[in-house]
């Protein structure tokens, strides 16, 4: 297996690819796995490289995540998940809303109250540009509370790490980010999570409520998963799905999920394609409300 990673070393995509590859080899499900980082162009460079070079490898796969849907909707590159063969969604990294440990903000409703009464007062940080993942997850939460999606002052940072430093340094009051990028700071007592976008409470954060249980029906995860080339044979996809299913049931993979703060996603093959179509519809509506899509843009 050869896994193309549309990002540099480190970070969620790289981690997902390497943890998956190591698990498959250590469990004896795959003989050998190689990795290739191809960064640039918001993932577009890796996509183009993968489509042009897939035939060079015995079992080429591309790891990707929710921004693939977002960037395709925005037309930032001329590719999308329909140009690939969906194999499996492996992990979900749920959105979280984080404050400093010493913040006077004690709960999510206090955030909403501030945004409702004085929407320009609160400064909210995220690890991606306006209209990208962290901003969109924030907008989904505001929509569910019947608040304008542009409430608050959203400040983008270059990655979750820099956004967390901005929160700890007092540049922003609230951070919209991924659970995986927050775990170390929460465990270290530097930050607190007010709410999470999972369907049920996260095992690693048993005291943190979900938006859903607070009365705001938002369930959202930044999926990370694997795709094959457009010419991947159905039998090859079935064999790979079987290998990944065996990996998911192993204690080794359970250890990975716990250590990384990830949620297991078990969405394979055609079901993965349907999942992506549903998420595309959800994201298109929110991005339209944010002003990042024209009324007629629906992702096609």
mmCIF file of N, CA, C and O in Angstrom, residues 42-43 47 64-77 79-82 84 131-133 136 220-223 227 272-285 287 293 298-300:
data_model
loop_
_atom_site.group_PDB
_atom_site.id
_atom_site.type_symbol
_atom_site.label_atom_id
_atom_site.label_comp_id
_atom_site.label_asym_id
_atom_site.label_seq_id
_atom_site.Cartn_x
_atom_site.Cartn_y
_atom_site.Cartn_z
ATOM 1 N N UNK A 42 -3.764 23.775 -0.673
ATOM 2 C CA UNK A 42 -4.927 23.372 0.112
ATOM 3 C C UNK A 42 -5.358 21.940 -0.135
ATOM 4 O O UNK A 42 -6.530 21.605 0.014
ATOM 5 N N UNK A 43 -4.431 21.088 -0.518
ATOM 6 C CA UNK A 43 -4.742 19.696 -0.841
ATOM 7 C C UNK A 43 -4.873 19.444 -2.329
ATOM 8 O O UNK A 43 -4.886 18.296 -2.777
ATOM 9 N N UNK A 47 -4.013 15.979 -4.675
ATOM 10 C CA UNK A 47 -5.068 15.357 -5.471
ATOM 11 C C UNK A 47 -4.626 15.189 -6.928
ATOM 12 O O UNK A 47 -4.788 14.113 -7.521
ATOM 13 N N UNK A 64 -7.759 11.753 3.164
ATOM 14 C CA UNK A 64 -8.313 13.098 3.054
ATOM 15 C C UNK A 64 -9.302 13.329 4.178
ATOM 16 O O UNK A 64 -9.536 12.456 5.017
ATOM 17 N N UNK A 65 -9.919 14.528 4.201
ATOM 18 C CA UNK A 65 -10.788 14.909 5.306
ATOM 19 C C UNK A 65 -11.832 15.906 4.816
ATOM 20 O O UNK A 65 -11.898 16.235 3.626
ATOM 21 N N UNK A 66 -12.631 16.415 5.739
ATOM 22 C CA UNK A 66 -13.740 17.307 5.420
ATOM 23 C C UNK A 66 -13.365 18.492 4.523
ATOM 24 O O UNK A 66 -14.155 18.879 3.657
ATOM 25 N N UNK A 67 -12.179 19.124 4.709
ATOM 26 C CA UNK A 67 -11.838 20.233 3.814
ATOM 27 C C UNK A 67 -11.866 19.886 2.331
ATOM 28 O O UNK A 67 -11.980 20.788 1.498
ATOM 29 N N UNK A 68 -11.772 18.607 1.981
ATOM 30 C CA UNK A 68 -11.924 18.212 0.577
ATOM 31 C C UNK A 68 -13.294 18.660 0.059
ATOM 32 O O UNK A 68 -13.408 19.184 -1.061
ATOM 33 N N UNK A 69 -14.332 18.483 0.871
ATOM 34 C CA UNK A 69 -15.681 18.895 0.482
ATOM 35 C C UNK A 69 -15.784 20.421 0.449
ATOM 36 O O UNK A 69 -16.321 21.010 -0.497
ATOM 37 N N UNK A 70 -15.246 21.073 1.477
ATOM 38 C CA UNK A 70 -15.312 22.529 1.567
ATOM 39 C C UNK A 70 -14.623 23.201 0.389
ATOM 40 O O UNK A 70 -15.177 24.110 -0.236
ATOM 41 N N UNK A 71 -13.412 22.779 0.085
ATOM 42 C CA UNK A 71 -12.642 23.435 -0.978
ATOM 43 C C UNK A 71 -13.246 23.171 -2.349
ATOM 44 O O UNK A 71 -13.167 24.022 -3.233
ATOM 45 N N UNK A 72 -13.838 22.007 -2.516
ATOM 46 C CA UNK A 72 -14.505 21.725 -3.781
ATOM 47 C C UNK A 72 -15.735 22.609 -3.949
ATOM 48 O O UNK A 72 -15.988 23.129 -5.037
ATOM 49 N N UNK A 73 -16.494 22.780 -2.874
ATOM 50 C CA UNK A 73 -17.662 23.659 -2.926
ATOM 51 C C UNK A 73 -17.268 25.079 -3.299
ATOM 52 O O UNK A 73 -17.954 25.758 -4.065
ATOM 53 N N UNK A 74 -16.149 25.530 -2.756
ATOM 54 C CA UNK A 74 -15.697 26.900 -3.009
ATOM 55 C C UNK A 74 -14.997 27.049 -4.354
ATOM 56 O O UNK A 74 -14.661 28.161 -4.740
ATOM 57 N N UNK A 75 -14.764 25.943 -5.036
ATOM 58 C CA UNK A 75 -14.090 25.996 -6.325
ATOM 59 C C UNK A 75 -12.625 26.330 -6.226
ATOM 60 O O UNK A 75 -12.033 26.866 -7.184
ATOM 61 N N UNK A 76 -12.008 25.997 -5.087
ATOM 62 C CA UNK A 76 -10.597 26.334 -4.894
ATOM 63 C C UNK A 76 -9.678 25.404 -5.680
ATOM 64 O O UNK A 76 -8.526 25.739 -5.928
ATOM 65 N N UNK A 77 -10.167 24.213 -6.030
ATOM 66 C CA UNK A 77 -9.469 23.382 -7.017
ATOM 67 C C UNK A 77 -10.511 22.526 -7.729
ATOM 68 O O UNK A 77 -11.592 22.286 -7.189
ATOM 69 N N UNK A 79 -11.226 19.540 -8.288
ATOM 70 C CA UNK A 79 -11.400 18.131 -7.969
ATOM 71 C C UNK A 79 -12.341 18.008 -6.777
ATOM 72 O O UNK A 79 -12.508 18.935 -5.993
ATOM 73 N N UNK A 80 -12.921 16.830 -6.614
ATOM 74 C CA UNK A 80 -13.765 16.562 -5.465
ATOM 75 C C UNK A 80 -13.804 15.075 -5.190
ATOM 76 O O UNK A 80 -13.141 14.284 -5.867
ATOM 77 N N UNK A 81 -14.607 14.687 -4.202
ATOM 78 C CA UNK A 81 -14.646 13.271 -3.843
ATOM 79 C C UNK A 81 -15.231 12.422 -4.964
ATOM 80 O O UNK A 81 -14.965 11.216 -5.032
ATOM 81 N N UNK A 82 -15.987 13.017 -5.880
ATOM 82 C CA UNK A 82 -16.547 12.251 -6.996
ATOM 83 C C UNK A 82 -15.483 11.862 -8.019
ATOM 84 O O UNK A 82 -15.744 11.033 -8.893
ATOM 85 N N UNK A 84 -12.795 10.411 -7.094
ATOM 86 C CA UNK A 84 -12.082 9.346 -6.408
ATOM 87 C C UNK A 84 -13.027 8.176 -6.141
ATOM 88 O O UNK A 84 -14.228 8.280 -6.377
ATOM 89 N N UNK A 131 -14.457 30.771 6.299
ATOM 90 C CA UNK A 131 -15.097 29.900 5.329
ATOM 91 C C UNK A 131 -14.551 28.486 5.325
ATOM 92 O O UNK A 131 -15.057 27.639 4.595
ATOM 93 N N UNK A 132 -13.534 28.216 6.147
ATOM 94 C CA UNK A 132 -13.000 26.863 6.247
ATOM 95 C C UNK A 132 -13.569 26.166 7.482
ATOM 96 O O UNK A 132 -14.487 26.668 8.128
ATOM 97 N N UNK A 133 -12.992 25.019 7.828
ATOM 98 C CA UNK A 133 -13.641 24.095 8.752
ATOM 99 C C UNK A 133 -14.006 24.703 10.104
ATOM 100 O O UNK A 133 -15.161 24.619 10.544
ATOM 101 N N UNK A 136 -16.788 27.208 9.803
ATOM 102 C CA UNK A 136 -18.067 26.601 9.433
ATOM 103 C C UNK A 136 -18.693 25.879 10.630
ATOM 104 O O UNK A 136 -19.908 25.951 10.845
ATOM 105 N N UNK A 220 -21.456 16.976 14.294
ATOM 106 C CA UNK A 220 -20.536 17.168 13.176
ATOM 107 C C UNK A 220 -19.155 16.641 13.555
ATOM 108 O O UNK A 220 -18.684 16.854 14.671
ATOM 109 N N UNK A 221 -18.545 15.950 12.626
ATOM 110 C CA UNK A 221 -17.175 15.474 12.823
ATOM 111 C C UNK A 221 -16.360 15.768 11.575
ATOM 112 O O UNK A 221 -16.857 15.632 10.456
ATOM 113 N N UNK A 222 -15.145 16.180 11.782
ATOM 114 C CA UNK A 222 -14.187 16.258 10.688
ATOM 115 C C UNK A 222 -13.718 14.829 10.420
ATOM 116 O O UNK A 222 -12.889 14.296 11.158
ATOM 117 N N UNK A 223 -14.323 14.187 9.418
ATOM 118 C CA UNK A 223 -13.927 12.824 9.086
ATOM 119 C C UNK A 223 -12.541 12.810 8.452
ATOM 120 O O UNK A 223 -12.113 13.777 7.813
ATOM 121 N N UNK A 227 -9.285 7.011 0.192
ATOM 122 C CA UNK A 227 -9.877 6.941 -1.134
ATOM 123 C C UNK A 227 -8.939 6.183 -2.059
ATOM 124 O O UNK A 227 -7.709 6.260 -1.924
ATOM 125 N N UNK A 272 -19.947 5.430 2.391
ATOM 126 C CA UNK A 272 -19.059 6.580 2.547
ATOM 127 C C UNK A 272 -19.388 7.647 1.504
ATOM 128 O O UNK A 272 -19.443 8.836 1.803
ATOM 129 N N UNK A 273 -19.641 7.221 0.281
ATOM 130 C CA UNK A 273 -20.023 8.166 -0.763
ATOM 131 C C UNK A 273 -21.314 8.891 -0.424
ATOM 132 O O UNK A 273 -21.434 10.113 -0.602
ATOM 133 N N UNK A 274 -22.300 8.166 0.111
ATOM 134 C CA UNK A 274 -23.576 8.783 0.499
ATOM 135 C C UNK A 274 -23.371 9.753 1.660
ATOM 136 O O UNK A 274 -24.001 10.818 1.710
ATOM 137 N N UNK A 275 -22.510 9.396 2.587
ATOM 138 C CA UNK A 275 -22.181 10.262 3.728
ATOM 139 C C UNK A 275 -21.581 11.577 3.238
ATOM 140 O O UNK A 275 -21.929 12.663 3.730
ATOM 141 N N UNK A 276 -20.698 11.497 2.255
ATOM 142 C CA UNK A 276 -20.061 12.695 1.714
ATOM 143 C C UNK A 276 -21.077 13.589 1.008
ATOM 144 O O UNK A 276 -21.018 14.819 1.127
ATOM 145 N N UNK A 277 -22.006 12.997 0.297
ATOM 146 C CA UNK A 277 -23.038 13.783 -0.370
ATOM 147 C C UNK A 277 -23.913 14.518 0.639
ATOM 148 O O UNK A 277 -24.272 15.691 0.444
ATOM 149 N N UNK A 278 -24.255 13.849 1.735
ATOM 150 C CA UNK A 278 -25.076 14.483 2.770
ATOM 151 C C UNK A 278 -24.315 15.620 3.442
ATOM 152 O O UNK A 278 -24.882 16.690 3.709
ATOM 153 N N UNK A 279 -23.025 15.409 3.705
ATOM 154 C CA UNK A 279 -22.242 16.469 4.331
ATOM 155 C C UNK A 279 -22.078 17.659 3.389
ATOM 156 O O UNK A 279 -22.116 18.811 3.817
ATOM 157 N N UNK A 280 -21.928 17.385 2.114
ATOM 158 C CA UNK A 280 -21.813 18.455 1.131
ATOM 159 C C UNK A 280 -23.049 19.343 1.156
ATOM 160 O O UNK A 280 -22.946 20.584 1.128
ATOM 161 N N UNK A 281 -24.228 18.734 1.248
ATOM 162 C CA UNK A 281 -25.471 19.508 1.316
ATOM 163 C C UNK A 281 -25.526 20.349 2.576
ATOM 164 O O UNK A 281 -25.903 21.534 2.541
ATOM 165 N N UNK A 282 -25.142 19.761 3.710
ATOM 166 C CA UNK A 282 -25.133 20.487 4.978
ATOM 167 C C UNK A 282 -24.184 21.676 4.937
ATOM 168 O O UNK A 282 -24.540 22.800 5.318
ATOM 169 N N UNK A 283 -22.977 21.443 4.451
ATOM 170 C CA UNK A 283 -21.966 22.501 4.432
ATOM 171 C C UNK A 283 -22.317 23.591 3.424
ATOM 172 O O UNK A 283 -22.054 24.778 3.667
ATOM 173 N N UNK A 284 -22.914 23.208 2.306
ATOM 174 C CA UNK A 284 -23.259 24.207 1.294
ATOM 175 C C UNK A 284 -24.243 25.225 1.847
ATOM 176 O O UNK A 284 -24.115 26.429 1.600
ATOM 177 N N UNK A 285 -25.223 24.764 2.613
ATOM 178 C CA UNK A 285 -26.196 25.683 3.182
ATOM 179 C C UNK A 285 -25.556 26.670 4.142
ATOM 180 O O UNK A 285 -25.834 27.881 4.098
ATOM 181 N N UNK A 287 -22.334 27.550 4.297
ATOM 182 C CA UNK A 287 -21.397 28.431 3.597
ATOM 183 C C UNK A 287 -22.137 29.496 2.794
ATOM 184 O O UNK A 287 -21.653 30.618 2.645
ATOM 185 N N UNK A 293 -20.683 31.148 -0.657
ATOM 186 C CA UNK A 293 -21.216 30.491 -1.844
ATOM 187 C C UNK A 293 -22.372 31.321 -2.379
ATOM 188 O O UNK A 293 -23.149 31.879 -1.590
ATOM 189 N N UNK A 298 -24.247 24.528 -5.266
ATOM 190 C CA UNK A 298 -24.635 23.412 -4.399
ATOM 191 C C UNK A 298 -23.639 22.275 -4.430
ATOM 192 O O UNK A 298 -23.881 21.203 -3.879
ATOM 193 N N UNK A 299 -22.504 22.476 -5.052
ATOM 194 C CA UNK A 299 -21.489 21.444 -5.109
ATOM 195 C C UNK A 299 -21.643 20.485 -6.256
ATOM 196 O O UNK A 299 -20.772 19.672 -6.503
ATOM 197 N N UNK A 300 -22.820 20.553 -6.916
ATOM 198 C CA UNK A 300 -23.012 19.706 -8.098
ATOM 199 C C UNK A 300 -22.799 18.272 -7.809
ATOM 200 O O UNK A 300 -22.301 17.528 -8.586
#
